[in-house]
Amino acid sequence: MTLQQTSTRTPLLRDRLDPQRWADVVRVPASSPLRTAIARAVIHRALSRLPLRVTFGERVLGRGGPLLEVHDPEAFTARLARDGLIGFGESYQAGEWDAPDLPGALTVMAEQLTTLVPPALQRLRRLWEARQPAGARTEAAARGNIGAHYDLSNELFRLFLDDSLTYSSAVFTQLPARWEQLEQAQHVKIDRLLDLAGVGPGSRVLEVGTGWGELCVRAARRGATVLSLTLSQEQHDLAVDRVRAAGFADAVEIRMQDYRRLDPTRDGRFDAVVSVEMIEAVGVEYWPGYFQALDTMLAPGGRVALQAITMPHDRLLATRRTYTWIHKYIFPGGMLPSNEAIDEATRAHTSLRVTLTEGFGAHYAETLRLWRERFTAHAAEVAGLGFDEAFRRMWTLYLAYSEAGFRAGYLDVRQILLTREATA
């Protein structure tokens, strides 16, 4: 018998979901008694030591703090025993646990991430943790990976992004931020990158990762010409419309093309190369090729300006092959770099060098909070677009999980200037 058949609890969200669309959310996995017992002991130990208040069946765990309510302890334990953090996320999608202050509870966990599991068990992690599927980051897979996230629906993104349709960290003039400040803060972020890259009248600009076209428009307003690459059909079509509506169709070309297909003989070289939160989708093994492509396309004296989400180098080394809930449901094939990884890849494979780098992780936490609050406020409209409750919980968890990473300092976001070393 399954846990679902033996449970006497009030039916949970998982009982109302489409079992074909959400097979691994609906199905509570089986696990060996030994693994389940170990998982239960680890979960109780971890939760008891955290500054949380956790209702776990008849027990109350934790040292006080944000509330985490586990509605189905048996299913929650079985999922973590079998699938670790993937199971943790699927348990939330299934409605088996909740937190009134979701980013607050997740921030507590993020702050203690490296100590939640005893060191002895951490060393055994590679024996049971899921690994990245073979070929998950190849050029052939890249189009599908991008489409899985960015081609969901332009209307979905319109519901929680500001009017600039900018889906990356803003830079605010003050914190905490208000929704009314977000569009201007996105323009500040874009203008800082364009300044970093030295974009002005007559500049030839290459953008790797178009988004919905706001950076193209602001570069063209400076008198630049822009070639922008994307693999998202939805983003491409809307960005073309937005560029045309802004009156810059003659100055901006938006192309459905992988950066690996750039050719300096055909496309020329560029005074400025700009890429905003694109490296995260490239994959560890392709970072050298990514930077080589930027190097190849950069004209003498040119500059590369990146915005990148980063993680600590030791965590990158520990998790670079791991398959996570974020990979499974949000960003297939993604991987965050570290500052050291960027420096090593550019030094080993290109003539580019990191000249300047500046972090502003607290601004991303605020950006994500504003997006999450807007998404939640528009839940009815999201449902009207055909996205069910499991999707809405998935997206809410993704935004809150990311916000928590920045609030805990586990994640950072940086603007990075790359230039070539001067030659004699």
XYZ file of C-alpha atoms in Angstrom, residues 138-148 151 231-234 256 258:
18
model
C 24.903 20.627 -25.476
C 24.096 23.007 -28.299
C 21.372 20.605 -29.420
C 19.775 20.761 -25.963
C 20.165 24.520 -25.507
C 17.109 25.487 -27.576
C 14.875 23.150 -25.582
C 16.357 24.295 -22.279
C 15.678 27.948 -23.074
C 12.230 27.217 -24.461
C 11.235 25.269 -21.364
C 8.644 30.206 -24.004
C 17.056 31.020 -28.561
C 13.550 31.869 -27.348
C 10.974 32.239 -30.112
C 8.543 34.004 -27.783
C 17.390 33.393 -33.456
C 23.181 30.181 -30.724
